[in-house]
PDB file of C-alpha atoms in Angstrom:
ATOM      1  CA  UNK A   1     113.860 -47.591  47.218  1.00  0.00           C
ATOM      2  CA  UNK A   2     115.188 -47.084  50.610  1.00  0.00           C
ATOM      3  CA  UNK A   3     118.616 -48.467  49.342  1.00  0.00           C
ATOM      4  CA  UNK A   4     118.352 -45.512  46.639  1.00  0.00           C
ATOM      5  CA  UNK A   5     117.043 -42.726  49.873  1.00  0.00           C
ATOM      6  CA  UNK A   6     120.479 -43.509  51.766  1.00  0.00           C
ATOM      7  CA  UNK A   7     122.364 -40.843  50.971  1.00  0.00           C
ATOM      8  CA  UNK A   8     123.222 -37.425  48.864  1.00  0.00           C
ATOM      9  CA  UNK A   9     121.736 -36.794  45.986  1.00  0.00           C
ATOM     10  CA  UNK A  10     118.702 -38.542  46.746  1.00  0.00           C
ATOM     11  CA  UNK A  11     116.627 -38.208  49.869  1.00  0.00           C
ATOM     12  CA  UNK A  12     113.639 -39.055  51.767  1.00  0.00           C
ATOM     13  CA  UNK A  13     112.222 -35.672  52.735  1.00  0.00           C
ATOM     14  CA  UNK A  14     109.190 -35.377  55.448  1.00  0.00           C
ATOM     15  CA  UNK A  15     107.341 -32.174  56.770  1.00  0.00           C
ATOM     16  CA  UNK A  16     107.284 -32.167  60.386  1.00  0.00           C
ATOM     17  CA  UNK A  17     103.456 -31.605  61.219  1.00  0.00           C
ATOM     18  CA  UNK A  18     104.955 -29.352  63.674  1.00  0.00           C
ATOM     19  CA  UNK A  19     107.227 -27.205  60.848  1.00  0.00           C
ATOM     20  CA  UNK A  20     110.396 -27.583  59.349  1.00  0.00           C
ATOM     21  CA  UNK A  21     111.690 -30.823  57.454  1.00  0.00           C
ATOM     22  CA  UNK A  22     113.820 -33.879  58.393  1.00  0.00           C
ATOM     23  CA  UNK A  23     115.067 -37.306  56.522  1.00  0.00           C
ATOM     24  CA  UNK A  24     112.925 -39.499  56.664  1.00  0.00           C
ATOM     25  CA  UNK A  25     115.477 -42.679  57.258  1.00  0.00           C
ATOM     26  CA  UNK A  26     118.243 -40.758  59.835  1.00  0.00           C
ATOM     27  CA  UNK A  27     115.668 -38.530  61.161  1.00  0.00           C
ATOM     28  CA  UNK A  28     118.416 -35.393  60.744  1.00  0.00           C
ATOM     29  CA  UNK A  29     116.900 -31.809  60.625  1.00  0.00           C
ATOM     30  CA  UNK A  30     116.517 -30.555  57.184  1.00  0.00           C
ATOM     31  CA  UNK A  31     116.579 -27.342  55.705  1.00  0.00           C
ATOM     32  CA  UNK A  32     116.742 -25.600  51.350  1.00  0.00           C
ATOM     33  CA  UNK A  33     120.493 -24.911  50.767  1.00  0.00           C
ATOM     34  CA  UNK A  34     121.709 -24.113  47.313  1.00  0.00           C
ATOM     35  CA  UNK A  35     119.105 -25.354  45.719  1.00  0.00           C
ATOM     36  CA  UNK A  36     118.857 -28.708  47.882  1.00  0.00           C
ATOM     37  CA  UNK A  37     117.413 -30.049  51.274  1.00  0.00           C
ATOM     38  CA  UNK A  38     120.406 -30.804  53.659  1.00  0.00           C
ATOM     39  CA  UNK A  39     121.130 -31.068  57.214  1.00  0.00           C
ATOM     40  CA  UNK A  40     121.200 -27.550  59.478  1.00  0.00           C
ATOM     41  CA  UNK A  41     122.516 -28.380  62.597  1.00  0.00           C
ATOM     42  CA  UNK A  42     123.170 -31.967  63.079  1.00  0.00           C
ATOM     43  CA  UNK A  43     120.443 -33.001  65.179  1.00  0.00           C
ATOM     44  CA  UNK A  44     116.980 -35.096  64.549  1.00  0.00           C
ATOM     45  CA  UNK A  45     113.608 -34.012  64.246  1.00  0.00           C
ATOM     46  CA  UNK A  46     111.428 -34.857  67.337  1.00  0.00           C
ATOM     47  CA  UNK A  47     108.773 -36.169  65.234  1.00  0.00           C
ATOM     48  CA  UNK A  48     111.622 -38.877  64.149  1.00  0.00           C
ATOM     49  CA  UNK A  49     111.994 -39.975  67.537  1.00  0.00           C
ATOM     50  CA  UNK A  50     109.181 -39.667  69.225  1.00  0.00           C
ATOM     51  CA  UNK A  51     108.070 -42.735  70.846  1.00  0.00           C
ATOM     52  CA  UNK A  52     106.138 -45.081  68.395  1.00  0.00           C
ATOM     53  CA  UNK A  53     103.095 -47.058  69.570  1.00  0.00           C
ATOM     54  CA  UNK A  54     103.574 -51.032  70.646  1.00  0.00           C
ATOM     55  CA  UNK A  55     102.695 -52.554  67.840  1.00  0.00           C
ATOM     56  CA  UNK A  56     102.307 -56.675  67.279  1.00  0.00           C
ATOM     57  CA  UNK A  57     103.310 -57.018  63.663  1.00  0.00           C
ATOM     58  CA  UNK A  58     106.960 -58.616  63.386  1.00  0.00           C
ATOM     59  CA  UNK A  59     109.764 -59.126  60.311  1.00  0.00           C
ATOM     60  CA  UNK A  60     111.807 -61.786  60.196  1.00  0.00           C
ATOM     61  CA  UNK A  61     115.314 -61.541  57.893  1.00  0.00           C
ATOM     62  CA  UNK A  62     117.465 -64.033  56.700  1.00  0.00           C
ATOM     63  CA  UNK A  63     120.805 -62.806  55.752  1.00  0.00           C
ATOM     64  CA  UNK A  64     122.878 -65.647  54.406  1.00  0.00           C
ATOM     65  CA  UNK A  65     125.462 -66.777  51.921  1.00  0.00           C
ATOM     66  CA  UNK A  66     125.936 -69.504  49.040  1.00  0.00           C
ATOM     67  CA  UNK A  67     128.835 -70.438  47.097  1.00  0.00           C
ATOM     68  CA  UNK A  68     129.006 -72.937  44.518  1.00  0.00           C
ATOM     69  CA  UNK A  69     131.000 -74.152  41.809  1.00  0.00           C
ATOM     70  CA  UNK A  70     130.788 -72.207  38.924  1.00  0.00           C
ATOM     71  CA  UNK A  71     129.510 -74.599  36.128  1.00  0.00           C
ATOM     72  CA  UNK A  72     127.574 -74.296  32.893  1.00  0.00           C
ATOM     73  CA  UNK A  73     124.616 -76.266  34.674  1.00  0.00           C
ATOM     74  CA  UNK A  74     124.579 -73.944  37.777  1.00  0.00           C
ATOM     75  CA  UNK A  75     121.036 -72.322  38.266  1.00  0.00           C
ATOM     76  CA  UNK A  76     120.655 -69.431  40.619  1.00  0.00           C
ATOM     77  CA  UNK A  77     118.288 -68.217  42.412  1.00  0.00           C
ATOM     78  CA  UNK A  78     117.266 -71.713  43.107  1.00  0.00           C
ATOM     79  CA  UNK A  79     118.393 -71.032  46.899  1.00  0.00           C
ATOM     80  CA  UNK A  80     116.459 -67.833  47.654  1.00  0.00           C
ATOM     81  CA  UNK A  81     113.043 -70.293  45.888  1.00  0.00           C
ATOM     82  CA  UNK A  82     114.135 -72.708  48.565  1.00  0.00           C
ATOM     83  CA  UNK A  83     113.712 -70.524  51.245  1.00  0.00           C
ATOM     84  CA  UNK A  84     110.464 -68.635  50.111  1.00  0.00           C
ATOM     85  CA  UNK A  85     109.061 -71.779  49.712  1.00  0.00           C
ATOM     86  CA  UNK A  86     110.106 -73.458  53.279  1.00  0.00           C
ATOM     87  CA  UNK A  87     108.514 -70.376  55.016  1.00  0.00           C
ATOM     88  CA  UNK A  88     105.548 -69.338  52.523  1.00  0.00           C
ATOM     89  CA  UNK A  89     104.526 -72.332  50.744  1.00  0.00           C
ATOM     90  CA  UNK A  90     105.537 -71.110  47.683  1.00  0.00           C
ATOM     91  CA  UNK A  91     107.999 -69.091  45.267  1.00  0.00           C
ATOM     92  CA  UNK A  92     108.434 -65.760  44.787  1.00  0.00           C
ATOM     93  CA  UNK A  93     105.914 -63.879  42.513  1.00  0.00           C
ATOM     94  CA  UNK A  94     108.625 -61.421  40.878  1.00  0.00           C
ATOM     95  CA  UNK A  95     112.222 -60.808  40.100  1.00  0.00           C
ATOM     96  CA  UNK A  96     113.897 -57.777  38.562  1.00  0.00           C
ATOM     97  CA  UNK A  97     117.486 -55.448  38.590  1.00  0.00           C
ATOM     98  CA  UNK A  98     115.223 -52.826  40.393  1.00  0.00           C
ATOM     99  CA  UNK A  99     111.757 -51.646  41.221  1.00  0.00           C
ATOM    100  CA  UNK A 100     108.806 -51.833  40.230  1.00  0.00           C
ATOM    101  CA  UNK A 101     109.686 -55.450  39.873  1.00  0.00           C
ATOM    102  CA  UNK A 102     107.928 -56.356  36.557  1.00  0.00           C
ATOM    103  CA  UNK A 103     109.081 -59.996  35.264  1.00  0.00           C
ATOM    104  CA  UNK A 104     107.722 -63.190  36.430  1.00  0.00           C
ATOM    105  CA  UNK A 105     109.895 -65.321  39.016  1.00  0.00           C
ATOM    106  CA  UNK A 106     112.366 -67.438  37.101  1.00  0.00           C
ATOM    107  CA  UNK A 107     115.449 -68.815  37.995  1.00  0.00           C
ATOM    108  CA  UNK A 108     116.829 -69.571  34.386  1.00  0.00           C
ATOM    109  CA  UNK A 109     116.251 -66.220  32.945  1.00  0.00           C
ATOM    110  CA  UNK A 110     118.129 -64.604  36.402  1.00  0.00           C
ATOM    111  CA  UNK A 111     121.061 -66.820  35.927  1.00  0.00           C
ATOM    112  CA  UNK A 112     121.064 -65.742  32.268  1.00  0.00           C
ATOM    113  CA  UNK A 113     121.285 -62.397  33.279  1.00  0.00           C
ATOM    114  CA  UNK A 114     123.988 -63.058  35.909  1.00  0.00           C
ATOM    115  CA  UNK A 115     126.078 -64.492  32.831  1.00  0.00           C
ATOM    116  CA  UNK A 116     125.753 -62.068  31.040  1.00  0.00           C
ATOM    117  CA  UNK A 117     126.874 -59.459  33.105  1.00  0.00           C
ATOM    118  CA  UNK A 118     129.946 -61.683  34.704  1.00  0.00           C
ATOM    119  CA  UNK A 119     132.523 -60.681  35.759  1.00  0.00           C
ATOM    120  CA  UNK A 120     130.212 -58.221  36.782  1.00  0.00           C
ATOM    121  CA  UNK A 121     127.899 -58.479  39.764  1.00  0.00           C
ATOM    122  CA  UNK A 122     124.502 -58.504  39.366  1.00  0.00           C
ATOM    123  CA  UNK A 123     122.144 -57.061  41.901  1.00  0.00           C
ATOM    124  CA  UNK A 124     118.529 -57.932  41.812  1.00  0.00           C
ATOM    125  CA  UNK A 125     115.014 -57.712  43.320  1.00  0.00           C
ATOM    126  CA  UNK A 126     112.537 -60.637  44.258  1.00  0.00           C
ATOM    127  CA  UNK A 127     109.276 -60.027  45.500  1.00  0.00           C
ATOM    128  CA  UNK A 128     105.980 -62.015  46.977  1.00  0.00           C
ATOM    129  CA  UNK A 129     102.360 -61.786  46.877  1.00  0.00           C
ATOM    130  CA  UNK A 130     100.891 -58.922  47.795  1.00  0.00           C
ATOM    131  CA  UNK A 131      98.407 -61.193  50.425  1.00  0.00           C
ATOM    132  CA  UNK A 132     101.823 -62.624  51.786  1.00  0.00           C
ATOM    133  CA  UNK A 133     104.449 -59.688  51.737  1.00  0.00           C
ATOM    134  CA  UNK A 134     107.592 -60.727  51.401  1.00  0.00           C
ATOM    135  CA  UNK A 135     110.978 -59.201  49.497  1.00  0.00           C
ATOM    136  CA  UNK A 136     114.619 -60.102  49.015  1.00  0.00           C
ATOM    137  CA  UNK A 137     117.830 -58.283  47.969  1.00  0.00           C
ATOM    138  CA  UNK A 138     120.250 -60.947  45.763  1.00  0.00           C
ATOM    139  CA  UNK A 139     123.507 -59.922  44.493  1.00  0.00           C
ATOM    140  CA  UNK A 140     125.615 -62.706  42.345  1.00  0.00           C
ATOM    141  CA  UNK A 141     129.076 -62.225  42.217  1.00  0.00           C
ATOM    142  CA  UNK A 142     131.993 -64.326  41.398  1.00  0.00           C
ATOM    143  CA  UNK A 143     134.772 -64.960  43.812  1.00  0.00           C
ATOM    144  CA  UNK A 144     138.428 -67.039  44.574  1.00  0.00           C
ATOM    145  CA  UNK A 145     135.813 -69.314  46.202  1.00  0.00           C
ATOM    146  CA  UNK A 146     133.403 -69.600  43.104  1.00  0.00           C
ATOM    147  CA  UNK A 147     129.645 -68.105  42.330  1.00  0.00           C
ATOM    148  CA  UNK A 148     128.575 -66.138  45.355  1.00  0.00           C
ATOM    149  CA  UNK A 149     124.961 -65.061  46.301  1.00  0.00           C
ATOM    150  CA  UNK A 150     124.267 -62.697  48.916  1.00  0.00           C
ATOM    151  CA  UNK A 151     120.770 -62.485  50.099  1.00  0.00           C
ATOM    152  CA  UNK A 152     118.450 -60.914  52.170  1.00  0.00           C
ATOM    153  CA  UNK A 153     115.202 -61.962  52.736  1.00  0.00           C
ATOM    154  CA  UNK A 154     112.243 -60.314  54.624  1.00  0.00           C
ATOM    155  CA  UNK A 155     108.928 -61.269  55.419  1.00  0.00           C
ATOM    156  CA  UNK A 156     106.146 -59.716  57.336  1.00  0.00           C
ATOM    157  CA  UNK A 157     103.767 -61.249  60.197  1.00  0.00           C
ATOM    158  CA  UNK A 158     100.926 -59.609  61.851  1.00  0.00           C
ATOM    159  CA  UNK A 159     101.130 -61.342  65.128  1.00  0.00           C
ATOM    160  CA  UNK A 160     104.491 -62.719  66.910  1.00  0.00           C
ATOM    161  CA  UNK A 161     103.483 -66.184  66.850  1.00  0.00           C
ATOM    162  CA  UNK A 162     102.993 -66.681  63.193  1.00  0.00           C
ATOM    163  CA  UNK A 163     106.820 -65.996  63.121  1.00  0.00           C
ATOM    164  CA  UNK A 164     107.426 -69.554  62.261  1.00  0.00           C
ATOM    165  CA  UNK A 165     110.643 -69.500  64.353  1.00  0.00           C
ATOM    166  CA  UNK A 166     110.387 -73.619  64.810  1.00  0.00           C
ATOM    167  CA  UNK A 167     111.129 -73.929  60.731  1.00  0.00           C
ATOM    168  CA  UNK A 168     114.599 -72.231  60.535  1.00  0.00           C
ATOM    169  CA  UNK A 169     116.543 -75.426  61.715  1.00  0.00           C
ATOM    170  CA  UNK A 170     115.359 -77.243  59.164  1.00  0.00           C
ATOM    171  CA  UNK A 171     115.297 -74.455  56.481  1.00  0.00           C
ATOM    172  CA  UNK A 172     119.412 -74.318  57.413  1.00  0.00           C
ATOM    173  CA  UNK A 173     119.872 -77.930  56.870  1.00  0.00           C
ATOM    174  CA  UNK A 174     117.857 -77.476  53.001  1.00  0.00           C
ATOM    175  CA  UNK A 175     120.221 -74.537  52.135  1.00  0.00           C
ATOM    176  CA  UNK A 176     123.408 -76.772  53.880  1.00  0.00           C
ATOM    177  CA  UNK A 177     122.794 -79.889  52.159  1.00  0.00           C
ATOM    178  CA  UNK A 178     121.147 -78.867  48.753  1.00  0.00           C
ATOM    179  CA  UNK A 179     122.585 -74.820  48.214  1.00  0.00           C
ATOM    180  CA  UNK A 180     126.051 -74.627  49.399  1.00  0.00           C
ATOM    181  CA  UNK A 181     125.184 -72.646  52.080  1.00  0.00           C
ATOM    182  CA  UNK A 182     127.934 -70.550  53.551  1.00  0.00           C
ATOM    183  CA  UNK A 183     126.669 -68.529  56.668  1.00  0.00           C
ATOM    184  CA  UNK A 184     123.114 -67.391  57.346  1.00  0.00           C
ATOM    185  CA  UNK A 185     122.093 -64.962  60.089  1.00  0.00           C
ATOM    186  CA  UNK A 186     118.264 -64.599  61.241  1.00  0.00           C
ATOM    187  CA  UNK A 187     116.905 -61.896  63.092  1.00  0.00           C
ATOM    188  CA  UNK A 188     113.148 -60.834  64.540  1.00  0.00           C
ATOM    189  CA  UNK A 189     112.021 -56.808  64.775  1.00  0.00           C
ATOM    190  CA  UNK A 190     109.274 -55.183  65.802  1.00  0.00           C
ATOM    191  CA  UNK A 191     108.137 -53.300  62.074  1.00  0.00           C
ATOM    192  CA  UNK A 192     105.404 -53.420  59.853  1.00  0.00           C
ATOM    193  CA  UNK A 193     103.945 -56.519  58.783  1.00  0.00           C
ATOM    194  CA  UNK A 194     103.627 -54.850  55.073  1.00  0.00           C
ATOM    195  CA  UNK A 195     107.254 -54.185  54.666  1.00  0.00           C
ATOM    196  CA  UNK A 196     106.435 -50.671  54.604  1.00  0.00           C
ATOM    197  CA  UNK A 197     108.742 -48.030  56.264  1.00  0.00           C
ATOM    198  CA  UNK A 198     107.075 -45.411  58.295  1.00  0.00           C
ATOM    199  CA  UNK A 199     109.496 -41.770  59.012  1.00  0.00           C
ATOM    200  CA  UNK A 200     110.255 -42.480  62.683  1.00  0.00           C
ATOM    201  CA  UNK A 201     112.809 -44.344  64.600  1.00  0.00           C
ATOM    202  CA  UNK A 202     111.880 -47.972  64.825  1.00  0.00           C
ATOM    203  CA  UNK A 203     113.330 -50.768  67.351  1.00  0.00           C
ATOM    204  CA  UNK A 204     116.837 -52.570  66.189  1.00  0.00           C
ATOM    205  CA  UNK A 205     116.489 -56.368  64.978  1.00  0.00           C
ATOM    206  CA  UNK A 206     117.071 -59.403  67.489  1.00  0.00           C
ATOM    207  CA  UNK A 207     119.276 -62.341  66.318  1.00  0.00           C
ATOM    208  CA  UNK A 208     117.628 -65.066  66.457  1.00  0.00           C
ATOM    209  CA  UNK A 209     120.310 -67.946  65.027  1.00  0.00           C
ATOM    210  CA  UNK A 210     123.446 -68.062  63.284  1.00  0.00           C
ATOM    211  CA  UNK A 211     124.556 -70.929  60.824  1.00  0.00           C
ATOM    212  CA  UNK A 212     127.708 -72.175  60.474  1.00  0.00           C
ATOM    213  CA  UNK A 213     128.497 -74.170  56.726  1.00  0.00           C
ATOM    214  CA  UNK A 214     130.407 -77.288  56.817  1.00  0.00           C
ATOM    215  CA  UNK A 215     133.565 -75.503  54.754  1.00  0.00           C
ATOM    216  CA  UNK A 216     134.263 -73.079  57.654  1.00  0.00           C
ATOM    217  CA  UNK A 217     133.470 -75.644  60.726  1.00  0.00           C
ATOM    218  CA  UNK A 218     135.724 -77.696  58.944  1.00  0.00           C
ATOM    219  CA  UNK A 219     138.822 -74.533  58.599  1.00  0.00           C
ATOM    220  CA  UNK A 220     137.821 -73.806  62.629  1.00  0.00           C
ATOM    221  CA  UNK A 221     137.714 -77.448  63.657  1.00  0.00           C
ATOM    222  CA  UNK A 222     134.611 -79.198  64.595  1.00  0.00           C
ATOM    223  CA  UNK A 223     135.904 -79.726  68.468  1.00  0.00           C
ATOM    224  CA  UNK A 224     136.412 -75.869  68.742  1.00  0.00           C
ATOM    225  CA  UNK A 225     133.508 -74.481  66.589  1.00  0.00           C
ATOM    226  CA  UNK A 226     131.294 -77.229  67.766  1.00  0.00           C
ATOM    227  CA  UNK A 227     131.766 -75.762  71.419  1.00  0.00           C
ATOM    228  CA  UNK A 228     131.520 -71.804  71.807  1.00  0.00           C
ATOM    229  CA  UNK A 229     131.291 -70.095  75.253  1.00  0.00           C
ATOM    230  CA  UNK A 230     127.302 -69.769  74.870  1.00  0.00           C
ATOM    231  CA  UNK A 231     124.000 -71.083  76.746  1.00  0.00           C
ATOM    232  CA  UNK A 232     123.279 -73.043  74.587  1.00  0.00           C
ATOM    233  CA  UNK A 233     125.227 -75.289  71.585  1.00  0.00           C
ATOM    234  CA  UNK A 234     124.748 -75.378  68.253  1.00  0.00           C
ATOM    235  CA  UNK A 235     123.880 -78.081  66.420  1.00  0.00           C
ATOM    236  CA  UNK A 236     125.168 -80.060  63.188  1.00  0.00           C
ATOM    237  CA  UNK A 237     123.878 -79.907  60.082  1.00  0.00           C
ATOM    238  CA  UNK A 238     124.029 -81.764  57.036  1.00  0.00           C
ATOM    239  CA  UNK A 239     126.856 -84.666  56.493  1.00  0.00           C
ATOM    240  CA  UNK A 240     127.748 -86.330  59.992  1.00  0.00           C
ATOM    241  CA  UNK A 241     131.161 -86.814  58.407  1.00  0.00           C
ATOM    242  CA  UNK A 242     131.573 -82.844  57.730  1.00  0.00           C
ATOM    243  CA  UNK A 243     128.335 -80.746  59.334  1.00  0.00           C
ATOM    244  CA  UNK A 244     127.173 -77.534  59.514  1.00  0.00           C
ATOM    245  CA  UNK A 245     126.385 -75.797  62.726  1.00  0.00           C
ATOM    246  CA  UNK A 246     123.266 -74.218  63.287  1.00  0.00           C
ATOM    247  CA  UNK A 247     123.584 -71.544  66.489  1.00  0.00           C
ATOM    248  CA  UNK A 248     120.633 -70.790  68.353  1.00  0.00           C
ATOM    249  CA  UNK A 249     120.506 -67.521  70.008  1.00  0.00           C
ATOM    250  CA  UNK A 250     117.360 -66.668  71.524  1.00  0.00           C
ATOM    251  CA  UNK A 251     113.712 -66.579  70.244  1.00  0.00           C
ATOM    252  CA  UNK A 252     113.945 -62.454  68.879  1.00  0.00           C
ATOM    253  CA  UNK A 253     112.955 -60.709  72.125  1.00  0.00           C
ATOM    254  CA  UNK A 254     115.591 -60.295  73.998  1.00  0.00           C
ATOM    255  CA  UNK A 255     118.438 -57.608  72.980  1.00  0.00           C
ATOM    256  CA  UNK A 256     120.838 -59.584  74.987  1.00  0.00           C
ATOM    257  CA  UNK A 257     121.065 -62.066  71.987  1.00  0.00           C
ATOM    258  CA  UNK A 258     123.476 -59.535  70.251  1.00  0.00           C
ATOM    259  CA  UNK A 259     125.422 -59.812  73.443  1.00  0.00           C
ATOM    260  CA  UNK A 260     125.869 -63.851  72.114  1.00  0.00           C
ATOM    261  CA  UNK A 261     125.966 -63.074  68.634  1.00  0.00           C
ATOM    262  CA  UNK A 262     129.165 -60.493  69.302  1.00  0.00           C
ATOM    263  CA  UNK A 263     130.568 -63.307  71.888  1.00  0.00           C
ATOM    264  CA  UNK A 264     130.324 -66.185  69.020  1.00  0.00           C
ATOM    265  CA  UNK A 265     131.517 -63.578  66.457  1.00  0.00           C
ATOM    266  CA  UNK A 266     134.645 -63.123  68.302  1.00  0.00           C
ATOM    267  CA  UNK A 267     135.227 -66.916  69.257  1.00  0.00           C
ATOM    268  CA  UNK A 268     134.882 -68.047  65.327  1.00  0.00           C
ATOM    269  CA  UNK A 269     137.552 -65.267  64.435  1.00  0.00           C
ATOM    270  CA  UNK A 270     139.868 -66.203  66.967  1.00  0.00           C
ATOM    271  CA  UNK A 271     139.238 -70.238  66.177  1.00  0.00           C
ATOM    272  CA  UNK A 272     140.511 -68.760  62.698  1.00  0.00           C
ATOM    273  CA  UNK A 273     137.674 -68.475  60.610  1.00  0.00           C
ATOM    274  CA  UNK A 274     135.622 -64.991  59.233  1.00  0.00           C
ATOM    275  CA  UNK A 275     132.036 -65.665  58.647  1.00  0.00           C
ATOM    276  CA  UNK A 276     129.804 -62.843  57.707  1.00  0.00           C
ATOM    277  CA  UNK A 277     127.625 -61.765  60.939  1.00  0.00           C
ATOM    278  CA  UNK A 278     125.515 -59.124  59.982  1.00  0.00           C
ATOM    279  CA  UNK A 279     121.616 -58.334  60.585  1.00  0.00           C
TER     280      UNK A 279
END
């Protein structure tokens, strides 16, 4: 839904308790034009960003990459299920090509669907309990490099240290040695534990690690990628003989991670590889 809000025709619009209208995801003044809400004079509603109260509740978001060898046995999905099960305890509930998501999780019938549609991407929807709120974006795609899938997973916490912060290590290693995994990126933000978005300005997410896969330490070189200009250094992953690195960054409360994020971005590009940093 908020994917769908982003941008002309469709759009989010909230009364301001104190008049007028403004988007409820960019926060821009709205007013009726033609037969349409729009923007009237490029600035945001004070309701948007007016200060929001501390809250506890926390979302953490994997962003990260697989590739694998397109074959008839190849089952997707089966690397998003390992991850909802490494930080839930168990699978997702639902899967569908949009909301309401309405079909029981099942990795055969989604990689039936993904064949079908190939060469096509296929974007879909994968949802948790509603006692343990979780959802993920997955988009399947084929590439020079073989079957790609894009995800995005977020899950919601009520207090910071339920975060389980001390289980994405090892969660890298699963999707390194078992998935294929290509990069992953994991941030921490202040939001709603429910996944829900409220119409106000909310606080930017805080990297929290960066992983490496073995194919693009070993295009960079192991001595170089092995040894970025950071605090602290990463460490391998997955076959001693051709690892993984898994960067830690900080623990998601200090902005000056994105500061080390930028600085590693910029030292794996130079070093000659391209890995997808992105919250």
């Amino acid at each position: 839904m908020r994917t769908a809000l982003g941008g002309a025709p469709n759009r989010w619009v909230v009364q301001d308790p104190q008049g007028g209208y403004y988007d409820g995801l960019s926060g821009a003044r709205l007013g009726w034009r033609d037969g349409t809400f729009a923007p009237i004079d490029g600035t945001l509603a004070d309701a948007f960003t007016a200060e929001a109260a501390p809250t506890e509740h926390r979302q953490l978001t994997l962003a990260f990459r697989t590739v694998h060898v397109p074959d008839e046995r190849l089952v997707l999905g089966r690397a998003l299920e390992a991850a909802w099960r490494h930080l839930t305890g168990s699978p997702p509930v639902g899967w569908g090509t949009a909301e309401p998501v309405n079909l029981p999780w099942s990795p055969h019938q989604l990689t039936d669907l993904a064949r079908d549609r190939a060469p096509a991407p296929t974007q879909l929807v994968a949802v948790g309990a509603p006692d343990r709120p979780a959802i993920a974006t997955q988009r399947v795609a084929r590439t020079t490099a073989g079957v790609a899938e894009e995800v995005n997973l977020t899950l919601g916490y009520e207090r910071p240290q339920d975060v389980p912060l001390d289980a994405l290590e090892s969660l890298a290693a699963t999707l390194v040695t078992e998935h294929g995994l290509s990069t992953m990126l994991t941030t921490v933000r202040a939001a709603r534990a429910d996944l829900t978005l409220p119409p106000h300005v909310e606080g930017p997410p805080i990297p929290v690690s960066f992983t490496l896969g073995s194919r693009d330490v070993k295009r960079i070189g192991l001595p170089r990628a092995g040894s970025p200009p950071l605090a602290t250094q990463p460490r391998p992953l997955g076959s001693p003989a051709s690892p993984a690195l898994h960067y830690p960054l900080g623990d998601g409360t200090d902005p000056k991670a994105w500061n080390a994020l930028q600085t590693l971005g910029a030292y794996l590009r130079t070093a000659g590889g391209s890995p997808v940093l992105r919250p």
